[in-house]
Amino acid sequence: MNRWDGGKPAALLFVGLVFASFTITQVWSDDRPSVRGDAESSHLRPDVQATQLLAARCAVCHSTDLITQQRLTRIQWDAIVQKMVQWGAQLSDTERDVLVTYLAARYHARDVDKAVGLSQPITSEEPAGLATGAQGPGVRQGPAGNGEWLFTQHCAACHGAAAVGGVGPTLARNPIVDHERQFWDTVTNGRGAMPPWGSILNAQEITNIRTWLKTLQ
Amino acid sequence: MTETPSGLVSRRGILARLFGGLVLALTNGHVWWRPAWAGLIEPASQSNESHIVRVSRPLDAETPVREFVSWLTPNERFFVRSHFGLPQAENVDPSHWRLTVGGLVERPLRLRLDDLKQFEEVTLTAVVQCAGNGRAFYRPTAPGVQWERGAVGNAGWTGVRLKDVLAQAGLQPSAKHIQLQGADRPVSTRTPLFVRSIPIEKARHPDTILAYQMNGRPLPLLHGAPLRLITPGWMADSCIKWLTEITVGADEAKGYYMEKAYRYPVHAVEPGGAVHAGDMKPVEAMVVKSLIAQPAEGTMLKPGPVMIQGVAWTGEGTVVKVEVSTDEGQTWTAARFVGEASPYAWRQWQFVWQAHPGAHTILSRATDDRGNIQPLASPWNPGGFLWNGVDRVRVNVANG
């Protein structure tokens, strides 16, 4: 043919595709955190608001893995957030409070040696002669404990800090986490706009991420 | 393009463009599934493991310690630390880049890279280690990048002596500190720049060099191209990357990174306690340290002779002994040194261990010629700097 004679079927397909793309982006935007200002987001649960602040105000300068790897007291968290505000972070006093409360609860100094998974046992013995209590290498969290860190590293850019969602769907309390085969298949091979992670994450790392996701209740 | 001979776009062409547009909309037009650093750190030829990334942006990534079986650390495997990420490309482009030398000098300089050729070229091998390497091991915890063991490397550095460049500028009698600044910049203008100074004695030491080559190749962008400072025996907080400004002064540099950040207590402090600013001094020389490169953490071994190997170095002086323990430090046995001995490089060591079944922790402890010995745990300090506790690796030895 030498002129477009697509007719009805093609037109319907066109409309269908446009509609589908609207629907997809609409569904995703429901999960996408939006941080427009105090008034709009203050109705959110504080922990959700905090994760949005992390993504919108902190990640301007540095990725959130710098934050989530810390284990600090509330006083230390407060001092750090204060310093960040002096260095240019946009946070109101209320937002600062929400953020510090969240960080001190989730990333507290007392939890530094807690393992989240048990693929590598932690020695129960204090090494001989350590008066300060410092334990040295080899006595930290086993690799299974880094699921959250791995998620922040690789997944949070699309699935949101704390798996609340963003460009990609919410994974916190998402049924796919319980369907082992589907979960592995999606992570390894990708799905739609999600790239395949099989060549970047190894089996232990995918296991650790899934272990952590399952703890999000 | 799927244009028909008449020039009109076919049905297939329309659908292809629609689909492409959809994909483009969904992916924001970027190739975003590769981690941001993937283009900057090439995969190691000997392993599939990438660096251990502590912070993805700005990039902080350490080398897996098992790679330290090699005396020299390849450029593409060297750890990466940046306060603000890479500088703007035009500021480090060799044709536009300039090094200024000013302040308390007779003749301020403005040098191009080529101008450095007038000075004698020197090469030395030196360990470069992040001041915070090992911070993750302090208890109580210290805020900052939670480096473990691999924020360190050993490389050949080629360049010119800082003292020769300073001599050409002519130092005034009141000159006491050499301030250094690079081309990297923070996102926010309210964030302090990474500016530090070193005392004039270290600046004029013949082995303090302005390096433009790393392991015989042009200094890579991630490691400070086109020029960085190398202060052998000192922590890398002095090894300023992307160097552009040298300012000679009578006092230490001002600013956060000099006055607050890279400092540690003059005297021992209560772990977790506050320290008065007046009782802190800049992080300068490294401290004696060893690392176990093989076996790697968690390895499963067979009973019988096992080769334990690693590296050891110190700040000022030389390592004279490395010892290994497999009974939590109750008894120590000397390892033997192998390979190159070079003033500022690390020394390789080996130890044959008669492994018997069970779970074991291998410890290594280095001693230097000033009598410094690695402690079981380093003295706590608020910045979590200078960790040099004995190295430890857990292994499992199977039942025969």
PDB file of C-alpha atoms in Angstrom, chain A residues 38-206:
ATOM      1  CA  ASP A  38       4.362  20.864  54.860  1.00  0.00           C
ATOM      2  CA  ALA A  39       0.641  21.348  54.499  1.00  0.00           C
ATOM      3  CA  GLU A  40       0.097  18.693  51.871  1.00  0.00           C
ATOM      4  CA  SER A  41       2.251  15.945  53.349  1.00  0.00           C
ATOM      5  CA  SER A  42       1.566  16.493  57.042  1.00  0.00           C
ATOM      6  CA  HIS A  43      -1.446  14.215  56.855  1.00  0.00           C
ATOM      7  CA  LEU A  44       0.864  11.299  56.016  1.00  0.00           C
ATOM      8  CA  ARG A  45       2.087   8.862  58.594  1.00  0.00           C
ATOM      9  CA  PRO A  46       5.311  10.281  60.029  1.00  0.00           C
ATOM     10  CA  ASP A  47       7.455   7.419  58.778  1.00  0.00           C
ATOM     11  CA  VAL A  48       6.139   7.828  55.246  1.00  0.00           C
ATOM     12  CA  GLN A  49       6.704  11.561  55.449  1.00  0.00           C
ATOM     13  CA  ALA A  50      10.248  10.929  56.687  1.00  0.00           C
ATOM     14  CA  THR A  51      11.075   8.643  53.769  1.00  0.00           C
ATOM     15  CA  GLN A  52       9.750  11.252  51.397  1.00  0.00           C
ATOM     16  CA  LEU A  53      11.934  13.890  53.035  1.00  0.00           C
ATOM     17  CA  LEU A  54      14.949  11.641  52.680  1.00  0.00           C
ATOM     18  CA  ALA A  55      14.308  11.280  48.968  1.00  0.00           C
ATOM     19  CA  ALA A  56      13.301  14.875  48.290  1.00  0.00           C
ATOM     20  CA  ARG A  57      15.543  16.934  50.604  1.00  0.00           C
ATOM     21  CA  CYS A  58      18.536  14.788  51.533  1.00  0.00           C
ATOM     22  CA  ALA A  59      19.133  12.978  48.265  1.00  0.00           C
ATOM     23  CA  VAL A  60      19.614  16.335  46.575  1.00  0.00           C
ATOM     24  CA  CYS A  61      23.251  16.181  47.631  1.00  0.00           C
ATOM     25  CA  HIS A  62      23.969  12.540  48.365  1.00  0.00           C
ATOM     26  CA  SER A  63      22.359   9.135  48.050  1.00  0.00           C
ATOM     27  CA  THR A  64      20.500   7.897  51.109  1.00  0.00           C
ATOM     28  CA  ASP A  65      22.862   4.967  51.666  1.00  0.00           C
ATOM     29  CA  LEU A  66      25.150   7.445  53.388  1.00  0.00           C
ATOM     30  CA  ILE A  67      22.348   7.979  55.905  1.00  0.00           C
ATOM     31  CA  THR A  68      21.079   4.435  56.312  1.00  0.00           C
ATOM     32  CA  GLN A  69      24.499   2.987  57.075  1.00  0.00           C
ATOM     33  CA  GLN A  70      24.811   5.090  60.220  1.00  0.00           C
ATOM     34  CA  ARG A  71      23.852   3.849  63.680  1.00  0.00           C
ATOM     35  CA  LEU A  72      23.636   6.847  65.994  1.00  0.00           C
ATOM     36  CA  THR A  73      21.942   8.156  69.103  1.00  0.00           C
ATOM     37  CA  ARG A  74      19.127  10.663  68.826  1.00  0.00           C
ATOM     38  CA  ILE A  75      21.429  13.437  69.997  1.00  0.00           C
ATOM     39  CA  GLN A  76      23.900  12.535  67.251  1.00  0.00           C
ATOM     40  CA  TRP A  77      21.161  12.377  64.607  1.00  0.00           C
ATOM     41  CA  ASP A  78      19.866  15.744  65.688  1.00  0.00           C
ATOM     42  CA  ALA A  79      23.325  17.303  65.458  1.00  0.00           C
ATOM     43  CA  ILE A  80      23.872  15.855  62.006  1.00  0.00           C
ATOM     44  CA  VAL A  81      20.536  17.000  60.606  1.00  0.00           C
ATOM     45  CA  GLN A  82      21.214  20.439  62.062  1.00  0.00           C
ATOM     46  CA  LYS A  83      24.552  20.516  60.277  1.00  0.00           C
ATOM     47  CA  MET A  84      22.868  19.460  57.034  1.00  0.00           C
ATOM     48  CA  VAL A  85      20.404  22.336  57.310  1.00  0.00           C
ATOM     49  CA  GLN A  86      23.336  24.732  57.774  1.00  0.00           C
ATOM     50  CA  TRP A  87      24.897  23.190  54.681  1.00  0.00           C
ATOM     51  CA  GLY A  88      21.831  23.769  52.522  1.00  0.00           C
ATOM     52  CA  ALA A  89      19.262  21.040  53.269  1.00  0.00           C
ATOM     53  CA  GLN A  90      15.730  22.440  52.996  1.00  0.00           C
ATOM     54  CA  LEU A  91      13.897  21.353  56.112  1.00  0.00           C
ATOM     55  CA  SER A  92      11.404  23.196  58.287  1.00  0.00           C
ATOM     56  CA  ASP A  93      11.607  22.715  62.044  1.00  0.00           C
ATOM     57  CA  THR A  94       8.642  20.326  61.967  1.00  0.00           C
ATOM     58  CA  GLU A  95      10.188  18.329  59.158  1.00  0.00           C
ATOM     59  CA  ARG A  96      13.490  18.171  61.013  1.00  0.00           C
ATOM     60  CA  ASP A  97      11.716  16.732  64.000  1.00  0.00           C
ATOM     61  CA  VAL A  98       9.892  14.108  61.941  1.00  0.00           C
ATOM     62  CA  LEU A  99      13.130  13.138  60.249  1.00  0.00           C
ATOM     63  CA  VAL A 100      15.250  12.912  63.400  1.00  0.00           C
ATOM     64  CA  THR A 101      12.572  10.844  65.166  1.00  0.00           C
ATOM     65  CA  TYR A 102      12.465   8.448  62.228  1.00  0.00           C
ATOM     66  CA  LEU A 103      16.237   8.150  61.887  1.00  0.00           C
ATOM     67  CA  ALA A 104      16.822   7.684  65.601  1.00  0.00           C
ATOM     68  CA  ALA A 105      14.206   4.928  65.695  1.00  0.00           C
ATOM     69  CA  ARG A 106      15.325   3.022  62.628  1.00  0.00           C
ATOM     70  CA  TYR A 107      19.089   3.602  62.701  1.00  0.00           C
ATOM     71  CA  HIS A 108      19.926   3.721  66.364  1.00  0.00           C
ATOM     72  CA  ALA A 109      23.392   3.125  67.799  1.00  0.00           C
ATOM     73  CA  ARG A 110      22.166   0.296  70.028  1.00  0.00           C
ATOM     74  CA  ASP A 111      21.164  -1.756  66.975  1.00  0.00           C
ATOM     75  CA  VAL A 112      24.549  -1.650  65.306  1.00  0.00           C
ATOM     76  CA  ASP A 113      25.401  -5.317  65.775  1.00  0.00           C
ATOM     77  CA  LYS A 114      21.965  -6.795  65.235  1.00  0.00           C
ATOM     78  CA  ALA A 115      21.719  -9.285  62.423  1.00  0.00           C
ATOM     79  CA  VAL A 116      18.578  -9.239  60.328  1.00  0.00           C
ATOM     80  CA  GLY A 117      19.207 -12.568  58.632  1.00  0.00           C
ATOM     81  CA  LEU A 118      21.143 -15.578  59.841  1.00  0.00           C
ATOM     82  CA  SER A 119      23.065 -16.840  56.865  1.00  0.00           C
ATOM     83  CA  GLN A 120      26.305 -16.112  58.671  1.00  0.00           C
ATOM     84  CA  PRO A 121      26.442 -16.613  62.430  1.00  0.00           C
ATOM     85  CA  ILE A 122      27.903 -13.921  64.627  1.00  0.00           C
ATOM     86  CA  THR A 123      30.371 -15.150  67.189  1.00  0.00           C
ATOM     87  CA  SER A 124      28.833 -15.088  70.626  1.00  0.00           C
ATOM     88  CA  GLU A 125      32.169 -14.650  72.344  1.00  0.00           C
ATOM     89  CA  GLU A 126      33.714 -11.300  73.123  1.00  0.00           C
ATOM     90  CA  PRO A 127      37.238 -11.369  71.696  1.00  0.00           C
ATOM     91  CA  ALA A 128      39.828 -11.498  74.474  1.00  0.00           C
ATOM     92  CA  GLY A 129      41.060  -8.263  76.011  1.00  0.00           C
ATOM     93  CA  LEU A 130      38.827  -5.692  74.366  1.00  0.00           C
ATOM     94  CA  ALA A 131      38.317  -3.221  77.171  1.00  0.00           C
ATOM     95  CA  THR A 132      36.531  -0.652  75.041  1.00  0.00           C
ATOM     96  CA  GLY A 133      34.057  -3.135  73.692  1.00  0.00           C
ATOM     97  CA  ALA A 134      35.105  -2.472  70.116  1.00  0.00           C
ATOM     98  CA  GLN A 135      34.937  -5.729  68.269  1.00  0.00           C
ATOM     99  CA  GLY A 136      36.930  -5.329  65.118  1.00  0.00           C
ATOM    100  CA  PRO A 137      36.344  -6.871  61.734  1.00  0.00           C
ATOM    101  CA  GLY A 138      34.598 -10.175  61.416  1.00  0.00           C
ATOM    102  CA  VAL A 139      32.215  -9.584  64.312  1.00  0.00           C
ATOM    103  CA  ARG A 140      29.721  -7.314  62.590  1.00  0.00           C
ATOM    104  CA  GLN A 141      26.452  -8.115  60.964  1.00  0.00           C
ATOM    105  CA  GLY A 142      26.684 -11.111  58.695  1.00  0.00           C
ATOM    106  CA  PRO A 143      26.011 -10.532  55.019  1.00  0.00           C
ATOM    107  CA  ALA A 144      22.341 -11.470  55.431  1.00  0.00           C
ATOM    108  CA  GLY A 145      21.912  -8.306  57.475  1.00  0.00           C
ATOM    109  CA  ASN A 146      22.521  -6.052  54.499  1.00  0.00           C
ATOM    110  CA  GLY A 147      19.203  -6.558  52.684  1.00  0.00           C
ATOM    111  CA  GLU A 148      18.037  -3.099  53.567  1.00  0.00           C
ATOM    112  CA  TRP A 149      21.326  -1.572  52.495  1.00  0.00           C
ATOM    113  CA  LEU A 150      21.226  -3.456  49.199  1.00  0.00           C
ATOM    114  CA  PHE A 151      17.661  -2.305  48.621  1.00  0.00           C
ATOM    115  CA  THR A 152      18.638   1.321  49.210  1.00  0.00           C
ATOM    116  CA  GLN A 153      21.580   0.883  46.876  1.00  0.00           C
ATOM    117  CA  HIS A 154      19.825  -0.730  43.959  1.00  0.00           C
ATOM    118  CA  CYS A 155      16.044  -0.675  44.283  1.00  0.00           C
ATOM    119  CA  ALA A 156      15.061   2.464  46.174  1.00  0.00           C
ATOM    120  CA  ALA A 157      15.689   4.751  43.206  1.00  0.00           C
ATOM    121  CA  CYS A 158      12.502   3.357  41.651  1.00  0.00           C
ATOM    122  CA  HIS A 159      10.730   1.554  44.461  1.00  0.00           C
ATOM    123  CA  GLY A 160      11.201   4.305  46.998  1.00  0.00           C
ATOM    124  CA  ALA A 161      13.022   4.531  50.283  1.00  0.00           C
ATOM    125  CA  ALA A 162      11.555   1.906  52.658  1.00  0.00           C
ATOM    126  CA  ALA A 163       9.903   0.326  49.577  1.00  0.00           C
ATOM    127  CA  VAL A 164       7.005   2.781  49.648  1.00  0.00           C
ATOM    128  CA  GLY A 165       7.035   3.014  45.857  1.00  0.00           C
ATOM    129  CA  GLY A 166       7.848   5.660  43.309  1.00  0.00           C
ATOM    130  CA  VAL A 167       8.372   5.116  39.617  1.00  0.00           C
ATOM    131  CA  GLY A 168       8.052   1.432  40.494  1.00  0.00           C
ATOM    132  CA  PRO A 169       5.312  -0.115  42.619  1.00  0.00           C
ATOM    133  CA  THR A 170       5.256  -0.276  46.406  1.00  0.00           C
ATOM    134  CA  LEU A 171       7.008  -3.399  47.596  1.00  0.00           C
ATOM    135  CA  ALA A 172       6.286  -3.035  51.297  1.00  0.00           C
ATOM    136  CA  ARG A 173       3.568  -5.616  52.031  1.00  0.00           C
ATOM    137  CA  ASN A 174       3.369  -6.460  48.321  1.00  0.00           C
ATOM    138  CA  PRO A 175       2.209 -10.079  47.809  1.00  0.00           C
ATOM    139  CA  ILE A 176       4.967 -10.715  45.265  1.00  0.00           C
ATOM    140  CA  VAL A 177       7.464 -10.827  48.111  1.00  0.00           C
ATOM    141  CA  ASP A 178       5.792 -14.020  49.337  1.00  0.00           C
ATOM    142  CA  HIS A 179       5.759 -15.663  45.917  1.00  0.00           C
ATOM    143  CA  GLU A 180       9.311 -16.893  45.734  1.00  0.00           C
ATOM    144  CA  ARG A 181       9.410 -17.954  42.103  1.00  0.00           C
ATOM    145  CA  GLN A 182       7.712 -14.811  40.825  1.00  0.00           C
ATOM    146  CA  PHE A 183       9.900 -12.584  42.968  1.00  0.00           C
ATOM    147  CA  TRP A 184      13.120 -14.191  41.739  1.00  0.00           C
ATOM    148  CA  ASP A 185      11.938 -14.214  38.168  1.00  0.00           C
ATOM    149  CA  THR A 186      11.072 -10.529  38.226  1.00  0.00           C
ATOM    150  CA  VAL A 187      14.274  -9.435  39.914  1.00  0.00           C
ATOM    151  CA  THR A 188      16.511 -11.623  37.781  1.00  0.00           C
ATOM    152  CA  ASN A 189      14.864 -11.058  34.409  1.00  0.00           C
ATOM    153  CA  GLY A 190      13.138  -7.725  34.852  1.00  0.00           C
ATOM    154  CA  ARG A 191       9.601  -6.877  33.910  1.00  0.00           C
ATOM    155  CA  GLY A 192       8.434  -4.094  31.618  1.00  0.00           C
ATOM    156  CA  ALA A 193      10.444  -1.014  32.416  1.00  0.00           C
ATOM    157  CA  MET A 194      12.256  -2.776  35.257  1.00  0.00           C
ATOM    158  CA  PRO A 195      15.656  -3.941  34.093  1.00  0.00           C
ATOM    159  CA  PRO A 196      17.016  -7.431  34.744  1.00  0.00           C
ATOM    160  CA  TRP A 197      19.173  -7.453  37.864  1.00  0.00           C
ATOM    161  CA  GLY A 198      20.461 -10.989  37.477  1.00  0.00           C
ATOM    162  CA  SER A 199      23.830  -9.840  36.201  1.00  0.00           C
ATOM    163  CA  ILE A 200      24.296  -7.223  38.897  1.00  0.00           C
ATOM    164  CA  LEU A 201      22.971  -8.906  42.036  1.00  0.00           C
ATOM    165  CA  ASN A 202      24.081 -12.346  43.074  1.00  0.00           C
ATOM    166  CA  ALA A 203      21.827 -14.964  44.628  1.00  0.00           C
ATOM    167  CA  GLN A 204      22.843 -14.100  48.191  1.00  0.00           C
ATOM    168  CA  GLU A 205      22.091 -10.427  47.624  1.00  0.00           C
ATOM    169  CA  ILE A 206      18.659 -11.130  46.124  1.00  0.00           C
TER     170      ILE A 206
END
